[in-house]
Coordinates of C-alpha atoms in Angstrom, one line a residue:
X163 CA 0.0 0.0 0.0
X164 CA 1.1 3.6 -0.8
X165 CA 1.8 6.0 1.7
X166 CA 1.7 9.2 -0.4
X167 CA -1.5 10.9 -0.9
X168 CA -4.0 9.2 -3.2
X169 CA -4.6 12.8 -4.7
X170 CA -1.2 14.0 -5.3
X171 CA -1.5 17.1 -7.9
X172 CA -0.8 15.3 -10.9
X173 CA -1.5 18.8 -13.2
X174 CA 0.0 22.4 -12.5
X175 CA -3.7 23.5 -12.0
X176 CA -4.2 21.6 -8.6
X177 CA -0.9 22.1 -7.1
X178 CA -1.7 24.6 -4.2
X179 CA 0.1 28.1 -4.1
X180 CA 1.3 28.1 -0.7
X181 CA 3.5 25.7 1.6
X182 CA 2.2 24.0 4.1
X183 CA 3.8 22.9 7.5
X184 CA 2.3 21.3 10.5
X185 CA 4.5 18.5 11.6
X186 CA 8.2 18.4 13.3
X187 CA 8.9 21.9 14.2
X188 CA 7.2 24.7 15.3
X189 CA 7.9 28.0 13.7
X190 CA 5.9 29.0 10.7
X191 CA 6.7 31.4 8.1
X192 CA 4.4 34.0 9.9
X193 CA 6.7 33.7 13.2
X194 CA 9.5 36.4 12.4
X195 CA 6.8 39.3 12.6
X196 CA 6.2 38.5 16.3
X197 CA 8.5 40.2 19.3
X198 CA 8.5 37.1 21.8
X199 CA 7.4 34.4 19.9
X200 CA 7.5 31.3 23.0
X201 CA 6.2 31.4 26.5
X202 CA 8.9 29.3 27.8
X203 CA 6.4 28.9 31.6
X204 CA 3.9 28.0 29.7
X205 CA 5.8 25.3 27.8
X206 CA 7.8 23.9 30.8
X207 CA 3.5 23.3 32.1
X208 CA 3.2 21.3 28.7
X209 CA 5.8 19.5 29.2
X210 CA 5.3 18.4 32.5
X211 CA 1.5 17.4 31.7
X212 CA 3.2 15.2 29.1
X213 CA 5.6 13.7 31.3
X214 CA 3.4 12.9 34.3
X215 CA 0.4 12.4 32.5
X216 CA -1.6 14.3 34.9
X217 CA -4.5 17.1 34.5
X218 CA -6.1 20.0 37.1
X219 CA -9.1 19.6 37.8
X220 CA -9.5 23.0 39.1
X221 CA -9.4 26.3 37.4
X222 CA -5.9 28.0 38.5
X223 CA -3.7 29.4 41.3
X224 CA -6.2 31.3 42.6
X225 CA -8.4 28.7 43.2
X226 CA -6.0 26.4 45.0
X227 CA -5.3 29.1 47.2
X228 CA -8.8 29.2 48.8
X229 CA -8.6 25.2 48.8
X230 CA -5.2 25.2 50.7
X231 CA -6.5 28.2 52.9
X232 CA -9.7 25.7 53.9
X233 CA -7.8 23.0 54.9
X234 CA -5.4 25.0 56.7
X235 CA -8.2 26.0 58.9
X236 CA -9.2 22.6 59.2
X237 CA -6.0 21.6 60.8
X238 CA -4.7 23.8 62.9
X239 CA -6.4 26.5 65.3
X240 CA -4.4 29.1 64.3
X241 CA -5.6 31.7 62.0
X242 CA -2.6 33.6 62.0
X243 CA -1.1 30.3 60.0
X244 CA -3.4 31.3 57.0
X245 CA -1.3 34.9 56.3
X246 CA 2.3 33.2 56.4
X247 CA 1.1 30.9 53.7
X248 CA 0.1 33.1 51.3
X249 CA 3.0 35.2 51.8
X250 CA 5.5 32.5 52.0
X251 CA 4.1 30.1 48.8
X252 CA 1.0 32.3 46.9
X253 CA 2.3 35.7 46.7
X254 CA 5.3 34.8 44.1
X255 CA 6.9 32.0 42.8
X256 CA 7.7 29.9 45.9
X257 CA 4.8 27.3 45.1
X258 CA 6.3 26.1 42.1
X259 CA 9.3 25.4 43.9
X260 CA 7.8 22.8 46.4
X261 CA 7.5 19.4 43.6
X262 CA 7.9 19.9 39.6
X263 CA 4.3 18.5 39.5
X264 CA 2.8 22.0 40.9
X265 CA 3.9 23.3 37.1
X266 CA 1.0 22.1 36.0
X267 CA -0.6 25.4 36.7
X268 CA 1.7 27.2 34.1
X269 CA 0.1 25.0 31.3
X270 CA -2.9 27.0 31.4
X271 CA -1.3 29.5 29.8
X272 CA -0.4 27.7 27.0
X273 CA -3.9 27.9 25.6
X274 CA -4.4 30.2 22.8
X275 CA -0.7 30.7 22.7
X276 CA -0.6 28.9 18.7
X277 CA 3.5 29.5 18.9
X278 CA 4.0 27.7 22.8
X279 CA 1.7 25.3 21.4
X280 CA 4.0 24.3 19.0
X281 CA 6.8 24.1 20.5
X282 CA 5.1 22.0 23.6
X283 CA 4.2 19.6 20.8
X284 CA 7.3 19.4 19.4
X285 CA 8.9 18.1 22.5
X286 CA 5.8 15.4 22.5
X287 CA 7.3 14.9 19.3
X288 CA 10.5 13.9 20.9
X289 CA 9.2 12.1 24.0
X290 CA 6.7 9.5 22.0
X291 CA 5.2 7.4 24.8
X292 CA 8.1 8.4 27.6
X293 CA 6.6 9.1 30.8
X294 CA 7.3 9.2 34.4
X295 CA 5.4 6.6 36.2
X296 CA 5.8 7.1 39.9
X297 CA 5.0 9.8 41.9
X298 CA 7.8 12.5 43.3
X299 CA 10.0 11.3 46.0
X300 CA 10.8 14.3 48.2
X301 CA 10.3 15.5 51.8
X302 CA 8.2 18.6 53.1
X303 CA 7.2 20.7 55.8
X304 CA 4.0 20.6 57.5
X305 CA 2.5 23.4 55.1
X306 CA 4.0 22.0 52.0
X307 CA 2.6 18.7 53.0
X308 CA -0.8 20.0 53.0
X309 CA -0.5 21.6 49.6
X310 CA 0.7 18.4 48.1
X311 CA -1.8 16.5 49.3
X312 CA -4.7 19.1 48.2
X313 CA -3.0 19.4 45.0
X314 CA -3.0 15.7 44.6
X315 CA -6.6 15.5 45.4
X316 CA -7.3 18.0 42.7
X317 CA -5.8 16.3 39.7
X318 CA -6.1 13.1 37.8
X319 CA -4.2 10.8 36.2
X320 CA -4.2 10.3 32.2
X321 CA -4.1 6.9 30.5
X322 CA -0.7 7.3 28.5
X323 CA -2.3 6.7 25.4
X324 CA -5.4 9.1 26.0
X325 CA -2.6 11.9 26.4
X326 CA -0.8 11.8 23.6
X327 CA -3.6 11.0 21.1
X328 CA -4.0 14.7 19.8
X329 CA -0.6 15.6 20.8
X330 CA 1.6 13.6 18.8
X331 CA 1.0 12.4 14.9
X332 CA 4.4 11.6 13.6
X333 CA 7.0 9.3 14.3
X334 CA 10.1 10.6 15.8
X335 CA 12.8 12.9 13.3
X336 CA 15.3 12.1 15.3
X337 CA 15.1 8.8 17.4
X338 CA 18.4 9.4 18.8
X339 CA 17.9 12.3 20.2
X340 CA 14.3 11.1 21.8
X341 CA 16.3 8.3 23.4
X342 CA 18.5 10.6 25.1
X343 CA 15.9 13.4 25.9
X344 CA 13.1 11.1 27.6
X345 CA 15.9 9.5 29.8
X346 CA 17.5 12.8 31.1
X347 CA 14.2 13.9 32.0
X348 CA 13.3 10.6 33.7
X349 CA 16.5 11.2 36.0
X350 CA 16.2 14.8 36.5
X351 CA 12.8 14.3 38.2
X352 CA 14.9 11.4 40.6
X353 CA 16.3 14.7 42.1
X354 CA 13.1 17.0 42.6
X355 CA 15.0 20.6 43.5
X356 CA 18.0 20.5 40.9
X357 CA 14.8 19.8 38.0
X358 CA 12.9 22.4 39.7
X359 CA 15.9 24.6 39.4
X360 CA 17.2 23.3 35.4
X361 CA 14.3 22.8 33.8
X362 CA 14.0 25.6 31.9
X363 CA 17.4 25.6 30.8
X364 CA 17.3 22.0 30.1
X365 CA 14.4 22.1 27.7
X366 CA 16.3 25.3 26.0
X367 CA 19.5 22.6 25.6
X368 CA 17.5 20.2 23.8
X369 CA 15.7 22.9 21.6
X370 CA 18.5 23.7 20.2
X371 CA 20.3 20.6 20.0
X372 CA 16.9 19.2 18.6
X373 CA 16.9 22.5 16.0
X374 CA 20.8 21.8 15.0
X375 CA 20.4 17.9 14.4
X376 CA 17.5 18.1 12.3
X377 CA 19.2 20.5 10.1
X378 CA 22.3 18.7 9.6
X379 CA 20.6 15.4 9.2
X380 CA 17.4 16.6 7.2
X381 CA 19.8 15.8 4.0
X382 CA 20.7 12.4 4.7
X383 CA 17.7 10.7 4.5
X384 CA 18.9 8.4 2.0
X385 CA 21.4 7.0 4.8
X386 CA 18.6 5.6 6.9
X387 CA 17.9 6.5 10.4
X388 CA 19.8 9.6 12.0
X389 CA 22.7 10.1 14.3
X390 CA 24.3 12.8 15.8
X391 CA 26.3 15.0 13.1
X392 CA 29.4 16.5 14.9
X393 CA 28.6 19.4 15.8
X394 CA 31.5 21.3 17.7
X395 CA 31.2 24.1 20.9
X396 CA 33.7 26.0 23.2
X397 CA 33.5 27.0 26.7
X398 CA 32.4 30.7 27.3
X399 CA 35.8 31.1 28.6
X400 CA 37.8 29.8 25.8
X401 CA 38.9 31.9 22.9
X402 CA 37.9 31.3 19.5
X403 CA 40.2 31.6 16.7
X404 CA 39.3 30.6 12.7
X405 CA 42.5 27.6 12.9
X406 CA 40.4 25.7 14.8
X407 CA 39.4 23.7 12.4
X408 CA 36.5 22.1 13.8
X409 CA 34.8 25.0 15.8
X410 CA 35.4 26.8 11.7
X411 CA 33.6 23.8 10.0
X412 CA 31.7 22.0 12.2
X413 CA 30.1 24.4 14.1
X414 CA 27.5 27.7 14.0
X415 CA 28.2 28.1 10.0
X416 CA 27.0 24.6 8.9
X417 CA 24.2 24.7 10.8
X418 CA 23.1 28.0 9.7
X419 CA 23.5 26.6 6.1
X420 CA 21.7 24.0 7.0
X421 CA 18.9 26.1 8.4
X422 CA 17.8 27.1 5.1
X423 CA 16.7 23.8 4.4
X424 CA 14.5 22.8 7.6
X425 CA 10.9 24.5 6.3
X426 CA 11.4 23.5 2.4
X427 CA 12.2 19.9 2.8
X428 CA 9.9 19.4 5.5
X429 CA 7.0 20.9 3.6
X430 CA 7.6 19.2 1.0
X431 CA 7.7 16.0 2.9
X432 CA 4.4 16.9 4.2
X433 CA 2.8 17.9 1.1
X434 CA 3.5 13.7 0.0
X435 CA 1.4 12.3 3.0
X436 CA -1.8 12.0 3.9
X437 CA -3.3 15.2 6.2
X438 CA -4.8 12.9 9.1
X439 CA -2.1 10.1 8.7
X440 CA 0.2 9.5 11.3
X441 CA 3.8 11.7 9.3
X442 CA 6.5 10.1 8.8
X443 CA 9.9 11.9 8.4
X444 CA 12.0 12.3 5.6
X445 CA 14.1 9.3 6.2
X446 CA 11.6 6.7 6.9
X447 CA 9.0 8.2 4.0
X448 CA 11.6 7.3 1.7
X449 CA 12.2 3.8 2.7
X450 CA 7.9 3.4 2.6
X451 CA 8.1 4.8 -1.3
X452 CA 7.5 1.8 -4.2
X453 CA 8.5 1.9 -7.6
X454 CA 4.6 2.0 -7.9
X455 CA 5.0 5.9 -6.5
X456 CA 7.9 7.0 -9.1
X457 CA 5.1 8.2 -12.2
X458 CA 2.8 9.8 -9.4
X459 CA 6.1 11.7 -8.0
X460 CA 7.4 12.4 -11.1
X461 CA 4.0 14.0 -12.5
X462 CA 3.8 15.6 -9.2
X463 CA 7.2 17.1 -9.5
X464 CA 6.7 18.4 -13.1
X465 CA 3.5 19.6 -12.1
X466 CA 5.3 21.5 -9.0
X467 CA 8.1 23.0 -11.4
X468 CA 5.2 24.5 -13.6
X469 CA 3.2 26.1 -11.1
X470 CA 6.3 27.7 -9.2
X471 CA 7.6 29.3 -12.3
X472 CA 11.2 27.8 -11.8
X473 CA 14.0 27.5 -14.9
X474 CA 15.8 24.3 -13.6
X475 CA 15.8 20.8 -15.8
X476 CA 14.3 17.7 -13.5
X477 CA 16.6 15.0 -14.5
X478 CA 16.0 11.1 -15.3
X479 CA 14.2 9.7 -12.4
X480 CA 14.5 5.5 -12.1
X481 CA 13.6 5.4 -8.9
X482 CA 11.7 6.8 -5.8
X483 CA 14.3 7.7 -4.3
X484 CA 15.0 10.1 -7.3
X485 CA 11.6 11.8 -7.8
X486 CA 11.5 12.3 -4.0
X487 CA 15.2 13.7 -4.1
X488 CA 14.0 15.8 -6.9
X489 CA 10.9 17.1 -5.4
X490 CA 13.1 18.1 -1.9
X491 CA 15.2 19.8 -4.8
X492 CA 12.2 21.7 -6.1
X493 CA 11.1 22.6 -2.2
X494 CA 14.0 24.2 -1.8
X495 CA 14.7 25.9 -5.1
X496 CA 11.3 28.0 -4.7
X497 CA 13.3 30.2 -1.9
X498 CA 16.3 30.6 -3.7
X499 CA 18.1 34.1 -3.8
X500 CA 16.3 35.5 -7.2
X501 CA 13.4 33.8 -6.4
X502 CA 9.7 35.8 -4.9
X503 CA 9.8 33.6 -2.0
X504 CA 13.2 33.5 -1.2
X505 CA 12.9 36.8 1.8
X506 CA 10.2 34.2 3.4
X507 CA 12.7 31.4 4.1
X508 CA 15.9 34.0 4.8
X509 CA 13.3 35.6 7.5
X510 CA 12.4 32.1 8.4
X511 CA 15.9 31.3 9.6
X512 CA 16.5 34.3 11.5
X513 CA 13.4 33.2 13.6
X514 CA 14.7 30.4 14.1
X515 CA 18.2 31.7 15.4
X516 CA 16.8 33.8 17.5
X517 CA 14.1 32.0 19.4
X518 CA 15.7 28.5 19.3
X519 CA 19.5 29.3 18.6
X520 CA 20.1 32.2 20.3
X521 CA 21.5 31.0 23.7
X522 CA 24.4 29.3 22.1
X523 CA 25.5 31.6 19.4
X524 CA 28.2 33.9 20.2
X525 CA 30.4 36.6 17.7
X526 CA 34.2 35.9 18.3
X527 CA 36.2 38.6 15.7
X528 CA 37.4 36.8 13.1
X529 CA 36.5 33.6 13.9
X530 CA 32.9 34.9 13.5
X531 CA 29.9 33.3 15.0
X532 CA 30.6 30.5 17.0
X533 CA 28.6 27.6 19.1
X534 CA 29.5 28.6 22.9
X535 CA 27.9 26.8 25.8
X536 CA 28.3 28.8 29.7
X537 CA 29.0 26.9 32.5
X538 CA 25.8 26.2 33.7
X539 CA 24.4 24.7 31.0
X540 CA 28.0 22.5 30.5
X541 CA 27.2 21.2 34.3
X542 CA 23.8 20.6 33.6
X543 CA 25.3 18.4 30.4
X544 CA 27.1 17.0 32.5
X545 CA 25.0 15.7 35.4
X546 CA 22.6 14.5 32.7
X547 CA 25.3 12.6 30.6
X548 CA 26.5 11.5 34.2
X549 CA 23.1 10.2 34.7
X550 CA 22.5 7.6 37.5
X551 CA 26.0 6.6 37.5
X552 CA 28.5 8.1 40.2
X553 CA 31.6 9.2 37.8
X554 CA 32.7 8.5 34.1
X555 CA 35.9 8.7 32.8
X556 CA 36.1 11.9 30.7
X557 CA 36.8 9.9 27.2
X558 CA 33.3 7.8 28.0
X559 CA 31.5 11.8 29.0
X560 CA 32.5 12.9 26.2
X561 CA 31.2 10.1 24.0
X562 CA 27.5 10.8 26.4
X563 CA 28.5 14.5 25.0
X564 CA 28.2 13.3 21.3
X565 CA 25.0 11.1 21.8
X566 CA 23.7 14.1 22.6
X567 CA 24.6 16.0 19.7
X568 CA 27.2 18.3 21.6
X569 CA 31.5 18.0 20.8
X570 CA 34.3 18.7 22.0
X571 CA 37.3 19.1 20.0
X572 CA 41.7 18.8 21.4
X573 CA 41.6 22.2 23.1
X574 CA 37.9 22.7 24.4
X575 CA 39.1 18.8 25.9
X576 CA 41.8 20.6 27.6
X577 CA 39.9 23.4 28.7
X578 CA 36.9 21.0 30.4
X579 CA 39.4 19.1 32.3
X580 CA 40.3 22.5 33.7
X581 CA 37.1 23.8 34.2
X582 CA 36.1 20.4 36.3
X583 CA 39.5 20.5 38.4
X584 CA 38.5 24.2 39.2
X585 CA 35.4 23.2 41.1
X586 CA 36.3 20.0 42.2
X587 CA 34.3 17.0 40.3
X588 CA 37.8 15.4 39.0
X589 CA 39.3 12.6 40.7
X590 CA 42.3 11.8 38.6
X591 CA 44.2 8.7 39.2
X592 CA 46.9 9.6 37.1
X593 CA 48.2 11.9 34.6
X594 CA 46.2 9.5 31.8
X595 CA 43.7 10.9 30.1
X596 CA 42.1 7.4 30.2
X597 CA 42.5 7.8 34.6
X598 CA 40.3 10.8 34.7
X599 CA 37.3 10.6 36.4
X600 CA 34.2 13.5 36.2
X601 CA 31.6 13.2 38.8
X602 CA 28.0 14.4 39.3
X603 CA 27.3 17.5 41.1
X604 CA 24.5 16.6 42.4

């Protein structure tokens, strides 16, 4: 059976003027007119609704309060008790820093927020069917106790199929970052106040490293099922210089290239499958196509070409492969520099560098924009790669580094060692590379 549409355009007259894309990322062409495009509270809610599987059953903040305030009163006979908790947990922030769970609340913002929305379902994307399964193990005071216990009271639990049925429709782009992702998250909720505390910079680490991999893998698809494309960053404290060969070539520049071709290819892609079919990426569409498929493509592509007004010869097709290689071609071409549409995808880009790139992306001189990651988001790396383990030797972190999409090269080696000695995580059995030993932080 075919998995392209049964009513591909097979005449200039049907193919539809604009681009279309729903699946895999979530800026549109629309985005770079907007000032702030993501509500990163609001998605940090969505996500943990996704991971715990759990739903309010009450309104908002507001109407906890009065809940907590009741049974306050209940339990103790002083009414004094009632003013210290709203100053101590309802007047700022301090109630989302009792259990990760209370976060919940911050997903009600997400509605009507299209962009946050997006995003939120782009790390559904990533997570598939990963969720945490048993409830936070943490301690509390007598007040906190009582708000746990009425905020438990107040939600309920979501059959993990029932919450990701009109979240997620597409197998995962990139299954080896999803592997990686879902399990950092599981052990980051193991330690309640250090998730509480990372979260947000966390889910900012793999947006990026999520936005970078898709771009330098999104023209492979003929080699099968992704994996992580070196992609090289310094320390903040390191200097950048364009002989380093690898930070030059393998870093902010190639990605940016790369960039360009994120929204063409993948609405293309999209264009070839059914609407309420489950999407399939690049990658894995291409190993579902038939020989059956090559006149339908081919028509499709010709058909494509006409409508878009674009002087390029489609070569010999023999294969799928070919007519879909040909039709990414065509995707793309329709934004090339000469072309009415090309300003859409350049503005496109910039979007995307600045809501999803931004934190990682610094000007050195002449080595020019480079991939630099701070210290806390290198410990934060770290613990995660770390994992449940004590201590790995530094060749086996940095290898956790790469699964993760993030490298290292000689020097930036040299200057981690350093930066790990300096506050005190090393244990080095000898001067061996191969006898140092990194440890957790946490």
């Amino acid at each position: 059976m075919t998995i392209i549409k049964d009513d591909l355009p097979q005449s200039v007259d049907k193919v539809h003027g604009s681009n279309t894309l729903t699946s895999y990322f979530p800026i549109r062409t629309g985005d770079s007119k907007k000032l702030q495009l993501f509500d990163w509270d609001a998605v940090i809610g969505f996500v943990i609704k996704l991971i715990y599987r759990k739903e309010l059953l009450i309104n908002d903040v507001a109407e906890f309060k009065i809940i907590c305030e009741t049974s306050f009163n209940e339990k103790t006979d002083n009414t004094e008790i009632v003013k210290y908790l709203d100053e101590m947990y309802f007047s700022g922030n301090n109630l989302f820093n009792i259990t990760p769970e209370l976060l919940l609340f911050k997903a009600k913002k997400i509605k009507g927020n299209a962009p946050s929305v997006r995003l939120g379902n782009m790390f559904a994307s990533i997570l598939q069917d990963t969720f945490i399964n048993k409830e936070t193990d943490a301690s509390y005071n007598f007040l906190e106790q009582i708000i746990v216990n009425e905020f438990q009271n107040n939600i309920k639990k979501n059959d993990s199929s029932e919450s990701l049925k009109n979240t997620v429709n597409e197998d995962p782009y990139l299954p080896f970052i999803s592997n990686v992702f879902g399990s950092d998250l599981i052990f980051l909720s193991e330690h309640p106040k250090y998730f509480l505390s990372t979260l947000s910079q966390f889910l900012k680490l793999y947006a990026y490293l999520y936005t970078a991999q898709l771009a330098l893998n999104i023209s492979s698809w003929r080699e099968g099922e992704p994996s992580p494309k070196p992609l090289y960053f310094i320390l903040d404290t390191e200097t950048a210089s364009a002989e380093r060969i690898h930070i030059r070539d393998d870093g902010h520049q190639r990605v940016h290239n790369a960039l360009f071709k994120i929204f063409p290819f993948l609405s293309m892609s999209e264009s070839l499958q059914p609407a309420k079919e489950k999407k399939l990426p690049i990658w894995k569409l291409s190993s579902s196509l038939s020989n059956s498929d090559i006149n339908i493509l081919s028509n499709y592509a010709q058909a494509f070409k006409d409508e878009r007004g674009l002087a390029v010869t489609i070569p010999d097709i023999s294969s799928a492969d070919d007519a879909l290689d040909v039709l990414l071609n065509l995707g793309k071409e329709q934004f090339a520099r000469g072309q009415s549409r090309h300003e859409i995808n350049v503005n496109y880009v910039k979007a995307i560098e600045t809501e999803l790139c931004s934190h990682f992306i610094q000007s050195r001189g002449r080595a020019g924009r480079v991939l630099v990651i701070n210290q806390d988001y290198l410990l934060l790396l770290t613990n995660i790669s770390i994992g449940n383990r004590s201590k790995l030797r530094f060749h086996e972190l940095l290898e956790a580094f790469k699964k993760r999409g993030v490298f290292f090269d000689k020097r930036s080696q040299q200057a981690l060692i350093q930066f790990y000695e300096r506050i005190g995580n090393v244990e080095r059995m000898s001067d061996s590379g191969e006898a140092v030993y990194v440890c957790k932080t946490i």
